[in-house]
mmCIF file of C-alpha atoms and ligand atoms in Angstrom:
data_model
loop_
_atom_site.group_PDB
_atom_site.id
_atom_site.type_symbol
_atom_site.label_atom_id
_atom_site.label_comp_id
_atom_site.label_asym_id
_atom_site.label_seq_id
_atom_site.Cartn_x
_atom_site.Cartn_y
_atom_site.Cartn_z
ATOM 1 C CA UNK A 931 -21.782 31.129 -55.066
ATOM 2 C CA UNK A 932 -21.589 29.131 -57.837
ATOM 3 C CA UNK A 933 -18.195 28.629 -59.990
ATOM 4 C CA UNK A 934 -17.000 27.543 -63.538
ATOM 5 C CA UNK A 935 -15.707 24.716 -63.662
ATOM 6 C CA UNK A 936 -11.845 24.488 -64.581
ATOM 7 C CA UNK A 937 -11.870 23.691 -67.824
ATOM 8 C CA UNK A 938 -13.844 27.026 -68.771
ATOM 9 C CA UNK A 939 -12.140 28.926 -65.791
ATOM 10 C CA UNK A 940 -10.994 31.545 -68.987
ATOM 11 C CA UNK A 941 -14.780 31.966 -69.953
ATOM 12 C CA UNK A 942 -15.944 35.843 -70.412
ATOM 13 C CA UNK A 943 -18.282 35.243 -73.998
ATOM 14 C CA UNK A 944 -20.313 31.997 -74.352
ATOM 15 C CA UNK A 945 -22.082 31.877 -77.413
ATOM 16 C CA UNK A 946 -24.788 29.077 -77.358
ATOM 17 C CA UNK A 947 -26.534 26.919 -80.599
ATOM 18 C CA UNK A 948 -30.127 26.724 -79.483
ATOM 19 C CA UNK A 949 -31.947 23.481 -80.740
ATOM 20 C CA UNK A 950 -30.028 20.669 -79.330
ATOM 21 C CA UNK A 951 -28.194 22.893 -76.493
ATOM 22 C CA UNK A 952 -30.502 24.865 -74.926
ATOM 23 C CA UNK A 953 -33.673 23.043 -76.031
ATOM 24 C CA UNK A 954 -35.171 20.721 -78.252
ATOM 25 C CA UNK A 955 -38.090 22.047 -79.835
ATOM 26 C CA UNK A 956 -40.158 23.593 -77.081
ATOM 27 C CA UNK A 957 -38.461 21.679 -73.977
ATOM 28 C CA UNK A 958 -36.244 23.012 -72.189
ATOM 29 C CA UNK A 959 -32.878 20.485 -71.982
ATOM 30 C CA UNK A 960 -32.041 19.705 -68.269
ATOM 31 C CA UNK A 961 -31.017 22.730 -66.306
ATOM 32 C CA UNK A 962 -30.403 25.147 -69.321
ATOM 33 C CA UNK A 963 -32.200 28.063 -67.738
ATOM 34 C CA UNK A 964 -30.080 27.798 -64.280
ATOM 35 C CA UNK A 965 -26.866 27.257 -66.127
ATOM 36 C CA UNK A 966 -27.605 30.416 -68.014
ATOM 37 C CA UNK A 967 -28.156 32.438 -65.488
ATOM 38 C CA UNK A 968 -25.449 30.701 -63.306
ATOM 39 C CA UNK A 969 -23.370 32.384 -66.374
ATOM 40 C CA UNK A 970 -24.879 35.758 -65.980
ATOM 41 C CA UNK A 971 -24.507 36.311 -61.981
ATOM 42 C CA UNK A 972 -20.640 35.508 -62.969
ATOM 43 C CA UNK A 973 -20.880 38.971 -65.571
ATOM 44 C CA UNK A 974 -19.806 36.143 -68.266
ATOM 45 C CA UNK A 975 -21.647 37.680 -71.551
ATOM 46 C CA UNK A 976 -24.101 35.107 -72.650
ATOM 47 C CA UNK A 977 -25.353 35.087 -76.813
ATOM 48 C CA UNK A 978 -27.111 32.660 -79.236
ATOM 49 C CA UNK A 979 -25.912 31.740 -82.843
ATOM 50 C CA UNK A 980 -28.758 29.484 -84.508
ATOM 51 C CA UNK A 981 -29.333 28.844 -88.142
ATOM 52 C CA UNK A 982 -32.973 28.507 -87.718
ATOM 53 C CA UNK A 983 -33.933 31.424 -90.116
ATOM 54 C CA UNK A 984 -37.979 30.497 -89.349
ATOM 55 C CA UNK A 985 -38.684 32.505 -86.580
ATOM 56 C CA UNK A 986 -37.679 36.329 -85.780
ATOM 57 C CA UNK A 987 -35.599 37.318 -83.075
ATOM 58 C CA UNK A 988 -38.902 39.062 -81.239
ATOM 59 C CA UNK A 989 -39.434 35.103 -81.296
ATOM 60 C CA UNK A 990 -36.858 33.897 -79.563
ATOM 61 C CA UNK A 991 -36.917 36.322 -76.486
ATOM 62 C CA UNK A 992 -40.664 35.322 -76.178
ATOM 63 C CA UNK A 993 -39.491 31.603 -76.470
ATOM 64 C CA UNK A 994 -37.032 31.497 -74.166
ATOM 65 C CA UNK A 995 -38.781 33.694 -71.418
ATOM 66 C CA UNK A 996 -41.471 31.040 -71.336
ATOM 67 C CA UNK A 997 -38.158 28.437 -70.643
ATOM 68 C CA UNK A 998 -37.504 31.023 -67.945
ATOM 69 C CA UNK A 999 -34.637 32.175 -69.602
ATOM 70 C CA UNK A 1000 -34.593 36.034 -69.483
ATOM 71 C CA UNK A 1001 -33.204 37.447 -73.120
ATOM 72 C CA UNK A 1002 -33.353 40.095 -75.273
ATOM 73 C CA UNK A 1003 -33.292 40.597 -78.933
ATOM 74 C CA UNK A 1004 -29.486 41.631 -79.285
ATOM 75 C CA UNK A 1005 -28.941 38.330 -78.114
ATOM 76 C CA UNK A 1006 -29.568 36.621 -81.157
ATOM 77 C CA UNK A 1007 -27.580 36.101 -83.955
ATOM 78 C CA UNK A 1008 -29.626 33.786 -85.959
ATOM 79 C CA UNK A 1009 -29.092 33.166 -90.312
ATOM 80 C CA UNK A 1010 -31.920 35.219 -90.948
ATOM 81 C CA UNK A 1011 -31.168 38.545 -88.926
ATOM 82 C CA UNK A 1012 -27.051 38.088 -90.350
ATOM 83 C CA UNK A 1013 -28.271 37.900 -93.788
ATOM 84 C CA UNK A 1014 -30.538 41.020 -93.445
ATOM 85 C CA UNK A 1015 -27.509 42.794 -91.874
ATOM 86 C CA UNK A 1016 -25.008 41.734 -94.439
ATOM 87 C CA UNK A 1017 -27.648 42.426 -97.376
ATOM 88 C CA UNK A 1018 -28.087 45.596 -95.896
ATOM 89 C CA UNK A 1019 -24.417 46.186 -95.906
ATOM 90 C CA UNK A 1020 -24.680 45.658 -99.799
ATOM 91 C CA UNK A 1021 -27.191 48.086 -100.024
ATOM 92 C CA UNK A 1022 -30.204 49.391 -98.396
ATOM 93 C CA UNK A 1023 -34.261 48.884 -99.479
ATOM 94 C CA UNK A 1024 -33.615 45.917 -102.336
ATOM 95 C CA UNK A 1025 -36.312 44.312 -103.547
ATOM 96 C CA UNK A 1026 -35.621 40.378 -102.455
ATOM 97 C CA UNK A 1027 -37.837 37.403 -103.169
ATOM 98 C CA UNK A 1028 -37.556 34.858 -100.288
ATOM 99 C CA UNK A 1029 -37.991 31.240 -100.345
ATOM 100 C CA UNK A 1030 -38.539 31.251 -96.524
ATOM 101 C CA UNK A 1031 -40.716 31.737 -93.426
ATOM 102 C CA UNK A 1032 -41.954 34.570 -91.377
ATOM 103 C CA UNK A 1033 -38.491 34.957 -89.312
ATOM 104 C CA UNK A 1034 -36.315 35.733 -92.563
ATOM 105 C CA UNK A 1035 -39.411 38.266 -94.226
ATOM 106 C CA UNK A 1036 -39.781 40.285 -91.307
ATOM 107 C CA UNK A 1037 -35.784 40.601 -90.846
ATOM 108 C CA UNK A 1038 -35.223 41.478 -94.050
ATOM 109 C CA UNK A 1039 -38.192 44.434 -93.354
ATOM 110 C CA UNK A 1040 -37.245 45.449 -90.130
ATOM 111 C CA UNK A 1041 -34.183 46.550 -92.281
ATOM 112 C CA UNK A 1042 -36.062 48.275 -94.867
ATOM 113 C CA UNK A 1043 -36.337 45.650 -97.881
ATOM 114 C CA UNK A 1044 -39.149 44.679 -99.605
ATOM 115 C CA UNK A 1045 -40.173 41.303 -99.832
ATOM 116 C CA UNK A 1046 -41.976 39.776 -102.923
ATOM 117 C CA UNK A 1047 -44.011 36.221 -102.690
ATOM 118 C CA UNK A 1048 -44.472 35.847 -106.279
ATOM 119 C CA UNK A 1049 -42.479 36.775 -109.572
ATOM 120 C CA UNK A 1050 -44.556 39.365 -111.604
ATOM 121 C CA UNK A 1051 -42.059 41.758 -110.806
ATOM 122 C CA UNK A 1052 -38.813 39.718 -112.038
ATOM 123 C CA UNK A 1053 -36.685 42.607 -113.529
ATOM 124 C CA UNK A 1054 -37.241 44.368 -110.485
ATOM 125 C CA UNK A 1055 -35.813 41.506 -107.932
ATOM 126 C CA UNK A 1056 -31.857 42.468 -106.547
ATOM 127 C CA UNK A 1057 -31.582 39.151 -104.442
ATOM 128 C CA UNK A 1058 -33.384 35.696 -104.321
ATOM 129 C CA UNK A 1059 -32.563 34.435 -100.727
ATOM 130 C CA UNK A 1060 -33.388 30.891 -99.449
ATOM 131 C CA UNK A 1061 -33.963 29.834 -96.106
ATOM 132 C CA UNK A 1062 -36.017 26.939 -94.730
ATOM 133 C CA UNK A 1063 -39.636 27.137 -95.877
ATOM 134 C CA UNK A 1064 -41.358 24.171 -94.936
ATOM 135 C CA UNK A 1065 -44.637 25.308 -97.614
ATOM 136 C CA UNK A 1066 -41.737 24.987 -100.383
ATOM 137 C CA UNK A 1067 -43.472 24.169 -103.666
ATOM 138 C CA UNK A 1068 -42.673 23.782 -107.068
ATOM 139 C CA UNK A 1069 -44.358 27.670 -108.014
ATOM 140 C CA UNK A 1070 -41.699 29.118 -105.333
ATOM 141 C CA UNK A 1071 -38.846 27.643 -107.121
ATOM 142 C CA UNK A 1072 -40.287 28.088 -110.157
ATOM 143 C CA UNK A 1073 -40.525 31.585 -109.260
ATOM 144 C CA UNK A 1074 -36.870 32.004 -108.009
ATOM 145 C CA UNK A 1075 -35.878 30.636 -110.815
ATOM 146 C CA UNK A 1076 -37.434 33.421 -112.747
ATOM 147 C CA UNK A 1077 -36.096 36.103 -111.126
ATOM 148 C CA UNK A 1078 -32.837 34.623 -111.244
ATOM 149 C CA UNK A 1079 -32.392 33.007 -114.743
ATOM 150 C CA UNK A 1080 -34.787 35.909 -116.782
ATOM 151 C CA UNK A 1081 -33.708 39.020 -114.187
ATOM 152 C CA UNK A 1082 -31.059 40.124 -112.322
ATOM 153 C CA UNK A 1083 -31.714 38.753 -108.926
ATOM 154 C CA UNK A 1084 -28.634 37.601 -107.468
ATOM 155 C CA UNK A 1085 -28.707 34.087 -105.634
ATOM 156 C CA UNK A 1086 -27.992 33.994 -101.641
ATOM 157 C CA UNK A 1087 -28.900 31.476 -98.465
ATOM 158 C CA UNK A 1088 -29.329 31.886 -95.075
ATOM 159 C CA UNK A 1089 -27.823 28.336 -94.529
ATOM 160 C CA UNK A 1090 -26.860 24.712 -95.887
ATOM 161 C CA UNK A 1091 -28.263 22.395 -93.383
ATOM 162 C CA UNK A 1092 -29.352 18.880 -94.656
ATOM 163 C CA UNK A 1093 -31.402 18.367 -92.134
ATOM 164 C CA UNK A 1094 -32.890 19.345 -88.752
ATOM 165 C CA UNK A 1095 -34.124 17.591 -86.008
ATOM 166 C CA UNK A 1096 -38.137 17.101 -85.837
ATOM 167 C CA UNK A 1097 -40.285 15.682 -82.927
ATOM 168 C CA UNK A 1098 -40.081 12.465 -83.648
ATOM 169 C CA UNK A 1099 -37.494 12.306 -87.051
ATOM 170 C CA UNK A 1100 -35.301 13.966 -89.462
ATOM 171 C CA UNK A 1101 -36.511 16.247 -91.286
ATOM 172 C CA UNK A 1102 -35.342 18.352 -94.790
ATOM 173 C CA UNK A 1103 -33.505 21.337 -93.853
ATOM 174 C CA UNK A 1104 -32.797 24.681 -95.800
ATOM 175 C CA UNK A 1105 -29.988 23.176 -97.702
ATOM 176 C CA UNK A 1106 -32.657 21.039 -99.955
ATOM 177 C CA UNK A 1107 -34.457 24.160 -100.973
ATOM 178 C CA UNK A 1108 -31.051 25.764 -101.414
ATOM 179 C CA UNK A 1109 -29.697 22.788 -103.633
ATOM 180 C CA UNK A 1110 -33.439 22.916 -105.454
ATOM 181 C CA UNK A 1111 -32.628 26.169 -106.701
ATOM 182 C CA UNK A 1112 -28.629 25.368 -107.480
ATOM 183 C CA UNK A 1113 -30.199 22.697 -109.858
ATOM 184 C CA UNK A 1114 -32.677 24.367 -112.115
ATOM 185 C CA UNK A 1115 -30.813 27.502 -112.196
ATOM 186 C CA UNK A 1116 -27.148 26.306 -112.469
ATOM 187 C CA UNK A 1117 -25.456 28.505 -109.843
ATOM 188 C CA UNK A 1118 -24.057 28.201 -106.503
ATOM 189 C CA UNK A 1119 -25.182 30.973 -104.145
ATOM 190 C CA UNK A 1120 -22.676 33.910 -103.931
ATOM 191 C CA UNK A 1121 -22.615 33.632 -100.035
ATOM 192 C CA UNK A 1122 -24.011 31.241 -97.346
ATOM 193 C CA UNK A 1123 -24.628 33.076 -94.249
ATOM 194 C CA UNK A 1124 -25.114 31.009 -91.544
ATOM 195 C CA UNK A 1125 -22.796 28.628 -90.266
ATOM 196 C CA UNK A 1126 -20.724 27.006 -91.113
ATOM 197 C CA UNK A 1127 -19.464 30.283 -92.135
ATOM 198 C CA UNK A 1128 -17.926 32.821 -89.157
ATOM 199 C CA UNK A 1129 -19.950 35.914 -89.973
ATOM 200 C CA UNK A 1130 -21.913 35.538 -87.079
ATOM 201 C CA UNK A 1131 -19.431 34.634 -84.340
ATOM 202 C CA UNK A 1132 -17.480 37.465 -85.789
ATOM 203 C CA UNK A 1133 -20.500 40.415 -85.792
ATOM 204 C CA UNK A 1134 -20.789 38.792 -81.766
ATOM 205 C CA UNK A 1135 -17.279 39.683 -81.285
ATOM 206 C CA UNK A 1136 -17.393 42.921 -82.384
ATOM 207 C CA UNK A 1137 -20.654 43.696 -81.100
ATOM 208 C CA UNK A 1138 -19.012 42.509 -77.795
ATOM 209 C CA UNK A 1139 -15.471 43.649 -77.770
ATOM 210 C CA UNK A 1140 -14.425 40.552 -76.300
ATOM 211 C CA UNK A 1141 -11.044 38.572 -77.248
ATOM 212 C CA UNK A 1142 -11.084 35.260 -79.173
ATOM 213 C CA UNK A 1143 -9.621 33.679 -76.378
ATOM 214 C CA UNK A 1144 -12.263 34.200 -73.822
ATOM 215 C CA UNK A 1145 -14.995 33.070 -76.218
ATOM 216 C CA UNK A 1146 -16.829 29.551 -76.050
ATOM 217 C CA UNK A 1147 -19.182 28.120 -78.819
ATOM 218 C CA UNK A 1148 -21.460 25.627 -77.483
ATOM 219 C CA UNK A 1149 -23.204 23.443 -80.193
ATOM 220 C CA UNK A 1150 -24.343 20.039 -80.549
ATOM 221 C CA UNK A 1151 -23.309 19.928 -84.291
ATOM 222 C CA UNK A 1152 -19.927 19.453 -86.040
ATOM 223 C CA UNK A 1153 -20.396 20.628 -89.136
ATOM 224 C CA UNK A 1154 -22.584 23.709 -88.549
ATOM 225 C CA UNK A 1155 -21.448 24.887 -84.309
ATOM 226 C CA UNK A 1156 -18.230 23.308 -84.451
ATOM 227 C CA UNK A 1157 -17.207 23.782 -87.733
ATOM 228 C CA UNK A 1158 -17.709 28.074 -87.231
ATOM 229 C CA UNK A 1159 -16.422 27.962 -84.251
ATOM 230 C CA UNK A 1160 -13.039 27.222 -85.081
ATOM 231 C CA UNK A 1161 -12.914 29.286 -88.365
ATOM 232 C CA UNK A 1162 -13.581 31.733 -86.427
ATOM 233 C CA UNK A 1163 -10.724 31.288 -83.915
ATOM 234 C CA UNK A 1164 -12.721 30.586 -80.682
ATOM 235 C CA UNK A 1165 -12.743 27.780 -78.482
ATOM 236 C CA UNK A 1166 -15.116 24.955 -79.365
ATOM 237 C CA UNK A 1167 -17.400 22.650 -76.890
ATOM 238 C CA UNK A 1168 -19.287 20.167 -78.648
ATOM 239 C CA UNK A 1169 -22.698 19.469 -75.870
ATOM 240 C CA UNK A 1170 -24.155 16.129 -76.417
ATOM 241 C CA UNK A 1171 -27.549 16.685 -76.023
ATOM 242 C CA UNK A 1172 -28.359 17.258 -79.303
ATOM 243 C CA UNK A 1173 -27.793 15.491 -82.769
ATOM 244 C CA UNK A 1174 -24.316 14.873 -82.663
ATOM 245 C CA UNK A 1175 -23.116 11.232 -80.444
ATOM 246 C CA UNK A 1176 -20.099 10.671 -78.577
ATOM 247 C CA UNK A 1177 -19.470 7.828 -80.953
ATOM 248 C CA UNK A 1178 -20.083 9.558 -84.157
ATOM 249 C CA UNK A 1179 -17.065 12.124 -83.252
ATOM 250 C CA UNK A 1180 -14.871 8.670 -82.423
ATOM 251 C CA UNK A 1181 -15.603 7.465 -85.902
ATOM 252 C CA UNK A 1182 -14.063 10.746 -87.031
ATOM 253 C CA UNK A 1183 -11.137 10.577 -85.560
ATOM 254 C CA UNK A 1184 -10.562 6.842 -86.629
ATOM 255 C CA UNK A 1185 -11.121 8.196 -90.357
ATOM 256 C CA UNK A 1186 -8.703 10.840 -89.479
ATOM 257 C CA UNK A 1187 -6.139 8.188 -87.872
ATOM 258 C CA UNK A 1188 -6.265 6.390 -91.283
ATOM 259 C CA UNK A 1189 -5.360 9.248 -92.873
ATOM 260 C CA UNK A 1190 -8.374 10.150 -94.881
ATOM 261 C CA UNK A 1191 -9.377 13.684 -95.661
ATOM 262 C CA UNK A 1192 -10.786 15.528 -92.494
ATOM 263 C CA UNK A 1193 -10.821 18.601 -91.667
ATOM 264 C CA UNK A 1194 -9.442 19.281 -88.859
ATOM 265 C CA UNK A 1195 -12.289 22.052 -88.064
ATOM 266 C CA UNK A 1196 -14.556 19.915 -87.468
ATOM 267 C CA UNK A 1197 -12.976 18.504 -83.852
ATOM 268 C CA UNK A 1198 -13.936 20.299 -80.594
ATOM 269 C CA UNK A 1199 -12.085 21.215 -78.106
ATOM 270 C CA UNK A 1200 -14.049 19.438 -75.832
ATOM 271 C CA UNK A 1201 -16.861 17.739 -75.381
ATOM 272 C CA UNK A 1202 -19.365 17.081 -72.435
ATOM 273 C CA UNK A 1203 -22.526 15.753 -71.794
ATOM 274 C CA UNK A 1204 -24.633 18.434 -71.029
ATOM 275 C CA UNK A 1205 -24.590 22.275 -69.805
ATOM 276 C CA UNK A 1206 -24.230 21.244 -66.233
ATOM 277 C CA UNK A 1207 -20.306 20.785 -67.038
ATOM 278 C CA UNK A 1208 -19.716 24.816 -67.384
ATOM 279 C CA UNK A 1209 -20.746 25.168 -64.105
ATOM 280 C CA UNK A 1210 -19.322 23.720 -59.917
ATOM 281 C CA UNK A 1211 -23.267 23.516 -59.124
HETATM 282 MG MG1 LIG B 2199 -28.312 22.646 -82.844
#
């Protein structure tokens, strides 16, 4: 029988970042899948919190069943299916234009919305939401733009991220579309939804009736997994399989040490080298 290790001996909720933790892009990251399930034949509850807003979360279980990891779609949390919930929350069947991909249009239908692609309905438009839409063009924003500036459409994002990791190099994330539209319309968005913000570790806690205290975050990012996961009270593993470096976190707290301006969110708890660590395999 396998057993947590020590350090995680308190562990009843483990919510997992995907890209970077669990994967990276369609490969599986060591012995993800066994660690997972390790995690399930212990009854801990096992969720996902990603920002990715591109894919839906009928997606995700499909994706990670082919990693043989069994899942099911109220697993996922991701910044697409929180910002159809909390829209929804504003209101039900707005009329949205999306600067996105499939994953944040079909959310934001599932919950009743309708989505426009273009702008000849302006003065009709509640919400312009951005996400990462990697066919961004100038008409898009010009469009957004529109709806915001000449309508009524009020400006939200799914999430800030500068970049993400591709294949073989950075790439743009959603925050360059989002800071697009912050520049030719000269507002911020009224929320963010994804992380860093706690909206979604806190819907997982609810949905979960689990305490704080017996929660994990597991991310490979400080100032997306890491950064939620302490504003949200949990406890915070940074895994370093992903984008973030041992060395880069030492560099922190040197900057810290000479007494510059950190926050203090942004440090783990802990930090190990892969998934392997939750687990006495
Ligand atoms: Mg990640």
């Amino acid at each position: 029988m396998v057993e947590l290790n020590d350090t995680f001996k308190d562990l009843k909720l483990a919510i997992f970042d995907l890209d970077g933790v669990i994967y990276r892009g369609n490969e599986l990251i060591g012995r993800a899948d066994e660690i997972i399930q390790g995690l399930k034949n212990l009854s801990i509850e096992v969720k996902y919190n990603s920002n990715n807003s591109t894919i839906t979360r009928d997606m995700y279980v499909e994706k990670l069943n082919k990693m043989n990891i069994s899942a099911k779609i109220s697993d996922f949390y991701t910044s697409a299916s929180i910002t159809a919930q909390r829209i929804t929350d504003f209101g039900e069947n707005a009329n949205i234009f999306i600067i996105g991909e499939i994953g944040l249009k079909k959310e934001l239908e599932k919950k009743g919305h309708t989505v426009f692609d273009d702008s000849s309905r302006f003065r009709e438009i509640d919400y312009v939401i951005v996400g990462l839409d990697r066919n961004f063009n100038y008409q898009k924003l010009a469009d957004a733009q529109r709806c915001i500036l000449d309508g009524k459409a009020k400006f939200y994002a799914t999430n800030e991220d500068s970049t993400l990791p591709g294949k073989e190099r950075i790439l743009p994330g959603a925050g360059t579309m989002v800071n697009a539209l912050k520049t030719c319309t000269s507002t911020e968005p009224i929320e963010i939804f994804g992380k860093p913000q706690k909206a979604g570790i806190l819907s997982i806690l609810k949905d979960t009736g689990i305490d704080k205290e017996d929660t994990y975050f597991f991310g490979d990012r400080l100032n997306t997994d890491i950064l939620a996961g302490n504003r949200a009270g949990i406890k915070t593993v940074l895994v370093l399989t992903g984008v973030t470096t041992k060395d880069q976190v030492q560099k922190l707290q040197e900057r810290k040490k000479d007494s510059e301006d950190v926050d203090m969110n942004l440090f783990p708890d802990y930090i190990i080298d892969s998934l392997s660590n939750i687990l006495k395999i």
